[in-house]
mmCIF file of C-alpha atoms in Angstrom:
data_model
loop_
_atom_site.group_PDB
_atom_site.id
_atom_site.type_symbol
_atom_site.label_atom_id
_atom_site.label_comp_id
_atom_site.label_asym_id
_atom_site.label_seq_id
_atom_site.Cartn_x
_atom_site.Cartn_y
_atom_site.Cartn_z
ATOM 1 C CA MET A 1 -6.724 71.581 -14.998
ATOM 2 C CA LEU A 2 -4.551 68.466 -15.418
ATOM 3 C CA ARG A 3 -6.707 65.414 -14.899
ATOM 4 C CA LEU A 4 -5.051 63.041 -13.019
ATOM 5 C CA VAL A 5 -7.290 60.180 -12.363
ATOM 6 C CA ALA A 6 -6.574 57.031 -9.989
ATOM 7 C CA GLY A 7 -5.953 53.998 -12.005
ATOM 8 C CA LEU A 8 -7.228 50.902 -11.691
ATOM 9 C CA PHE A 9 -5.374 49.654 -8.769
ATOM 10 C CA ALA A 10 -4.344 46.074 -8.640
ATOM 11 C CA ALA A 11 -4.376 46.100 -4.812
ATOM 12 C CA LEU A 12 -6.327 43.112 -3.561
ATOM 13 C CA LEU A 13 -8.142 43.236 -0.146
ATOM 14 C CA LEU A 14 -8.769 40.469 2.238
ATOM 15 C CA ALA A 15 -12.271 39.859 3.121
ATOM 16 C CA LEU A 16 -13.494 40.393 6.214
ATOM 17 C CA PRO A 17 -12.973 37.187 8.505
ATOM 18 C CA ALA A 18 -15.518 34.413 8.289
ATOM 19 C CA ALA A 19 -16.842 32.811 11.192
ATOM 20 C CA GLY A 20 -14.771 29.893 12.247
ATOM 21 C CA GLN A 21 -11.639 29.205 14.729
ATOM 22 C CA ASP A 22 -9.583 27.678 11.164
ATOM 23 C CA PHE A 23 -10.324 30.901 9.365
ATOM 24 C CA ASP A 24 -9.236 33.304 12.161
ATOM 25 C CA LYS A 25 -5.893 31.402 12.271
ATOM 26 C CA GLY A 26 -5.405 31.752 9.045
ATOM 27 C CA LEU A 27 -5.772 35.323 9.057
ATOM 28 C CA GLU A 28 -3.417 35.472 12.018
ATOM 29 C CA ALA A 29 -0.730 33.406 10.180
ATOM 30 C CA TYR A 30 -1.306 35.733 7.077
ATOM 31 C CA TRP A 31 -0.754 38.948 8.948
ATOM 32 C CA ARG A 32 2.579 37.775 10.470
ATOM 33 C CA GLY A 33 3.622 36.719 7.188
ATOM 34 C CA ASP A 34 3.502 32.782 7.583
ATOM 35 C CA TYR A 35 1.924 32.081 4.455
ATOM 36 C CA ALA A 36 2.348 28.354 4.622
ATOM 37 C CA ALA A 37 0.392 28.121 7.766
ATOM 38 C CA ALA A 38 -2.300 30.343 6.110
ATOM 39 C CA LEU A 39 -2.825 28.138 3.195
ATOM 40 C CA LYS A 40 -2.980 25.113 5.377
ATOM 41 C CA GLU A 41 -6.034 26.638 7.295
ATOM 42 C CA TRP A 42 -7.559 28.038 4.308
ATOM 43 C CA ARG A 43 -7.257 25.360 1.605
ATOM 44 C CA PRO A 44 -9.455 22.894 3.378
ATOM 45 C CA LEU A 45 -12.085 25.572 4.054
ATOM 46 C CA ALA A 46 -12.131 26.907 0.389
ATOM 47 C CA GLU A 47 -12.371 23.336 -0.893
ATOM 48 C CA GLN A 48 -15.239 23.040 1.441
ATOM 49 C CA GLY A 49 -16.869 26.088 -0.216
ATOM 50 C CA ASN A 50 -16.092 28.821 2.370
ATOM 51 C CA ALA A 51 -15.976 31.846 -0.179
ATOM 52 C CA SER A 52 -13.892 34.207 1.914
ATOM 53 C CA ALA A 53 -11.120 31.489 2.132
ATOM 54 C CA GLN A 54 -11.722 31.050 -1.421
ATOM 55 C CA ASN A 55 -10.999 34.564 -2.142
ATOM 56 C CA ASN A 56 -7.846 34.652 0.094
ATOM 57 C CA LEU A 57 -6.965 31.650 -1.589
ATOM 58 C CA GLY A 58 -7.137 33.659 -4.849
ATOM 59 C CA ILE A 59 -5.119 36.488 -3.368
ATOM 60 C CA MET A 60 -2.196 34.258 -2.294
ATOM 61 C CA TYR A 61 -1.928 32.718 -5.646
ATOM 62 C CA ASP A 62 -2.202 36.030 -7.491
ATOM 63 C CA THR A 63 0.289 37.716 -5.567
ATOM 64 C CA GLY A 64 2.795 34.490 -5.091
ATOM 65 C CA GLN A 65 2.358 34.526 -1.248
ATOM 66 C CA GLY A 66 3.468 30.938 -0.053
ATOM 67 C CA VAL A 67 2.894 29.641 -3.374
ATOM 68 C CA PRO A 68 4.327 30.078 -7.029
ATOM 69 C CA GLN A 69 2.514 32.918 -8.475
ATOM 70 C CA ASP A 70 -0.171 31.599 -10.640
ATOM 71 C CA HIS A 71 -3.074 33.772 -12.278
ATOM 72 C CA ALA A 72 -5.204 31.102 -13.683
ATOM 73 C CA GLU A 73 -5.290 29.415 -10.297
ATOM 74 C CA ALA A 74 -6.020 32.663 -8.735
ATOM 75 C CA LEU A 75 -8.811 33.441 -11.292
ATOM 76 C CA LYS A 76 -10.238 29.793 -10.404
ATOM 77 C CA TRP A 77 -10.725 30.778 -6.714
ATOM 78 C CA PHE A 78 -11.780 34.084 -7.048
ATOM 79 C CA ARG A 79 -14.377 32.732 -9.585
ATOM 80 C CA ARG A 80 -15.747 30.310 -6.936
ATOM 81 C CA ALA A 81 -15.921 33.003 -4.580
ATOM 82 C CA ALA A 82 -17.564 35.720 -6.512
ATOM 83 C CA GLU A 83 -20.285 33.203 -7.763
ATOM 84 C CA GLN A 84 -21.201 32.677 -4.253
ATOM 85 C CA GLY A 85 -21.945 36.511 -4.128
ATOM 86 C CA ASN A 86 -18.524 37.533 -2.115
ATOM 87 C CA ALA A 87 -18.097 41.237 -3.133
ATOM 88 C CA SER A 88 -14.243 41.269 -2.495
ATOM 89 C CA ALA A 89 -13.735 38.261 -4.741
ATOM 90 C CA GLN A 90 -16.425 39.847 -7.367
ATOM 91 C CA PHE A 91 -14.049 43.196 -7.452
ATOM 92 C CA ASN A 92 -10.669 40.975 -7.626
ATOM 93 C CA LEU A 93 -12.299 38.853 -10.563
ATOM 94 C CA GLY A 94 -13.208 41.945 -12.066
ATOM 95 C CA LEU A 95 -9.507 43.033 -11.834
ATOM 96 C CA MET A 96 -8.318 39.945 -13.425
ATOM 97 C CA TYR A 97 -10.558 40.605 -16.570
ATOM 98 C CA ASP A 98 -9.512 44.219 -16.453
ATOM 99 C CA ASN A 99 -5.993 43.491 -16.593
ATOM 100 C CA GLY A 100 -6.019 40.187 -18.373
ATOM 101 C CA LYS A 101 -4.557 38.377 -15.374
ATOM 102 C CA GLY A 102 -5.051 34.658 -16.105
ATOM 103 C CA VAL A 103 -7.753 35.339 -18.394
ATOM 104 C CA PRO A 104 -8.047 37.241 -21.812
ATOM 105 C CA GLN A 105 -8.636 40.799 -21.109
ATOM 106 C CA ASP A 106 -12.192 41.477 -21.376
ATOM 107 C CA HIS A 107 -13.543 44.922 -20.298
ATOM 108 C CA ALA A 108 -17.074 44.086 -20.572
ATOM 109 C CA GLU A 109 -16.654 40.903 -18.083
ATOM 110 C CA ALA A 110 -14.560 43.376 -16.024
ATOM 111 C CA VAL A 111 -17.546 45.444 -15.669
ATOM 112 C CA LYS A 112 -20.162 43.068 -14.889
ATOM 113 C CA TRP A 113 -18.286 41.737 -11.508
ATOM 114 C CA TYR A 114 -17.500 45.458 -10.791
ATOM 115 C CA ARG A 115 -20.941 46.008 -10.716
ATOM 116 C CA ARG A 116 -21.949 43.073 -8.770
ATOM 117 C CA ALA A 117 -19.677 43.938 -6.183
ATOM 118 C CA ALA A 118 -20.358 47.696 -6.444
ATOM 119 C CA GLU A 119 -24.198 47.158 -5.937
ATOM 120 C CA GLN A 120 -23.030 45.466 -2.668
ATOM 121 C CA GLY A 121 -21.442 48.333 -1.708
ATOM 122 C CA HIS A 122 -17.861 47.610 -2.566
ATOM 123 C CA ALA A 123 -16.110 51.223 -2.678
ATOM 124 C CA GLY A 124 -13.145 49.997 -4.765
ATOM 125 C CA ALA A 125 -15.849 48.193 -7.158
ATOM 126 C CA GLN A 126 -17.812 51.225 -7.285
ATOM 127 C CA ASN A 127 -14.839 53.620 -8.109
ATOM 128 C CA ASN A 128 -13.357 51.161 -10.824
ATOM 129 C CA LEU A 129 -16.998 50.822 -12.251
ATOM 130 C CA GLY A 130 -17.032 54.889 -12.410
ATOM 131 C CA LEU A 131 -13.498 54.503 -14.127
ATOM 132 C CA MET A 132 -15.067 52.270 -16.568
ATOM 133 C CA TYR A 133 -18.115 54.709 -17.547
ATOM 134 C CA ASP A 134 -15.638 57.653 -17.544
ATOM 135 C CA ASN A 135 -13.101 56.105 -20.059
ATOM 136 C CA GLY A 136 -16.180 53.937 -21.990
ATOM 137 C CA LYS A 137 -14.187 50.663 -21.286
ATOM 138 C CA GLY A 138 -16.644 47.682 -21.427
ATOM 139 C CA VAL A 139 -19.449 50.300 -21.519
ATOM 140 C CA PRO A 140 -20.599 53.494 -23.548
ATOM 141 C CA GLN A 141 -18.903 56.527 -22.078
ATOM 142 C CA ASP A 142 -21.483 58.071 -19.803
ATOM 143 C CA HIS A 143 -19.929 60.568 -17.502
ATOM 144 C CA ALA A 144 -23.051 61.076 -15.676
ATOM 145 C CA GLU A 145 -22.931 57.345 -14.777
ATOM 146 C CA ALA A 146 -19.325 57.910 -13.700
ATOM 147 C CA VAL A 147 -20.224 60.684 -11.256
ATOM 148 C CA LYS A 148 -22.931 58.370 -9.846
ATOM 149 C CA TRP A 149 -20.294 55.325 -9.028
ATOM 150 C CA TYR A 150 -17.429 57.915 -8.339
ATOM 151 C CA ARG A 151 -20.008 59.640 -5.425
ATOM 152 C CA ARG A 152 -21.087 56.339 -3.972
ATOM 153 C CA ALA A 153 -17.383 55.380 -3.163
ATOM 154 C CA ALA A 154 -16.107 58.828 -2.423
ATOM 155 C CA GLU A 155 -19.128 59.243 0.229
ATOM 156 C CA GLN A 156 -17.346 56.016 1.863
ATOM 157 C CA GLY A 157 -14.046 57.501 1.941
ATOM 158 C CA HIS A 158 -12.277 55.858 -1.000
ATOM 159 C CA ALA A 159 -9.527 58.465 -1.625
ATOM 160 C CA GLY A 160 -9.036 57.686 -5.310
ATOM 161 C CA ALA A 161 -12.893 58.341 -5.936
ATOM 162 C CA GLN A 162 -12.780 61.321 -4.141
ATOM 163 C CA ASN A 163 -10.095 62.868 -6.444
ATOM 164 C CA ASN A 164 -11.904 61.194 -9.469
ATOM 165 C CA LEU A 165 -15.234 62.942 -8.427
ATOM 166 C CA GLY A 166 -13.149 66.222 -7.902
ATOM 167 C CA THR A 167 -11.681 66.074 -11.438
ATOM 168 C CA MET A 168 -15.412 65.528 -12.829
ATOM 169 C CA TYR A 169 -16.366 68.948 -11.241
ATOM 170 C CA ASP A 170 -13.430 70.597 -12.110
ATOM 171 C CA ASN A 171 -13.973 69.819 -15.449
ATOM 172 C CA GLY A 172 -17.827 70.039 -15.560
ATOM 173 C CA GLN A 173 -18.033 66.194 -17.008
ATOM 174 C CA GLY A 174 -21.581 64.712 -15.980
ATOM 175 C CA VAL A 175 -22.249 67.564 -13.315
ATOM 176 C CA PRO A 176 -21.967 71.433 -13.912
ATOM 177 C CA GLN A 177 -18.556 72.781 -13.423
ATOM 178 C CA ASP A 178 -18.205 73.741 -9.669
ATOM 179 C CA HIS A 179 -14.729 74.562 -8.756
ATOM 180 C CA ALA A 180 -15.401 74.812 -5.127
ATOM 181 C CA GLU A 181 -17.125 71.339 -5.234
ATOM 182 C CA ALA A 182 -13.720 70.212 -6.815
ATOM 183 C CA VAL A 183 -11.764 71.458 -3.974
ATOM 184 C CA LYS A 184 -13.900 69.965 -1.447
ATOM 185 C CA TRP A 185 -13.144 66.250 -3.108
ATOM 186 C CA TYR A 186 -9.377 67.056 -3.561
ATOM 187 C CA ARG A 187 -9.107 68.067 0.009
ATOM 188 C CA ARG A 188 -10.439 64.911 1.153
ATOM 189 C CA ALA A 189 -8.656 62.671 -0.996
ATOM 190 C CA ALA A 190 -5.395 64.884 -0.064
ATOM 191 C CA GLU A 191 -6.046 64.524 3.371
ATOM 192 C CA GLN A 192 -5.848 60.678 3.128
ATOM 193 C CA GLY A 193 -2.270 61.469 1.267
ATOM 194 C CA HIS A 194 -3.572 60.766 -2.314
ATOM 195 C CA ALA A 195 -0.787 62.323 -4.243
ATOM 196 C CA SER A 196 -2.964 63.079 -7.353
ATOM 197 C CA ALA A 197 -5.403 64.799 -5.085
ATOM 198 C CA GLN A 198 -2.558 66.771 -3.484
ATOM 199 C CA PHE A 199 -1.278 67.997 -6.851
ATOM 200 C CA ASN A 200 -4.548 68.821 -7.994
ATOM 201 C CA LEU A 201 -5.611 70.852 -4.916
ATOM 202 C CA GLY A 202 -2.345 73.052 -5.399
ATOM 203 C CA LEU A 203 -3.149 73.560 -8.981
ATOM 204 C CA MET A 204 -6.410 74.936 -7.585
ATOM 205 C CA TYR A 205 -4.911 76.982 -5.213
ATOM 206 C CA ASP A 206 -2.352 78.050 -7.773
ATOM 207 C CA LYS A 207 -4.780 79.331 -10.337
ATOM 208 C CA GLY A 208 -7.190 80.626 -7.654
ATOM 209 C CA GLU A 209 -10.241 78.381 -8.603
ATOM 210 C CA GLY A 210 -12.550 77.421 -6.131
ATOM 211 C CA VAL A 211 -10.352 78.931 -3.387
ATOM 212 C CA PRO A 212 -9.833 82.619 -2.053
ATOM 213 C CA GLN A 213 -7.053 83.925 -4.113
#
């Protein structure tokens, strides 16, 4: 079976709205594409210590929305929010270290921040922490630990993790090989439109593994 594992996606997610009319106004402006207005609302909040605003400001600098793209500035705001325990910012800070954006690449530091977010239930961080264990990046390779984190994310509906968990069952890494279980997880991801899972599910049908011939 060709192993198609989802990569470390750089998609950065907005944090859940924090309490406050100004934050909500910024969120509304962001979603309608008025980034200057969003910045006007969020920057004062971020400077006052609002972790969700800090995370969102980091996203805007990382992507160059309403400001010149500046990974170092993005890193600064992600760190401020992450140190307050904001799970989305911890995930985003992990991505910055993982990909060497605004900071020298450091997989061990990426693992640290992914773990903090993963332990709070952040599905993207759980999946990425699984990838780090799966590939031995920043931690000793440990397929059983990878399976644990993939499963946590997969059970939350994370399509990439569902595909990754499927590959673990497909190849018998970290779990006994079980093609039927692999098919189950490939199918869940495929039904969400995950292209690699759709390909992997097709291969299972083509080979008659885990499905009726």
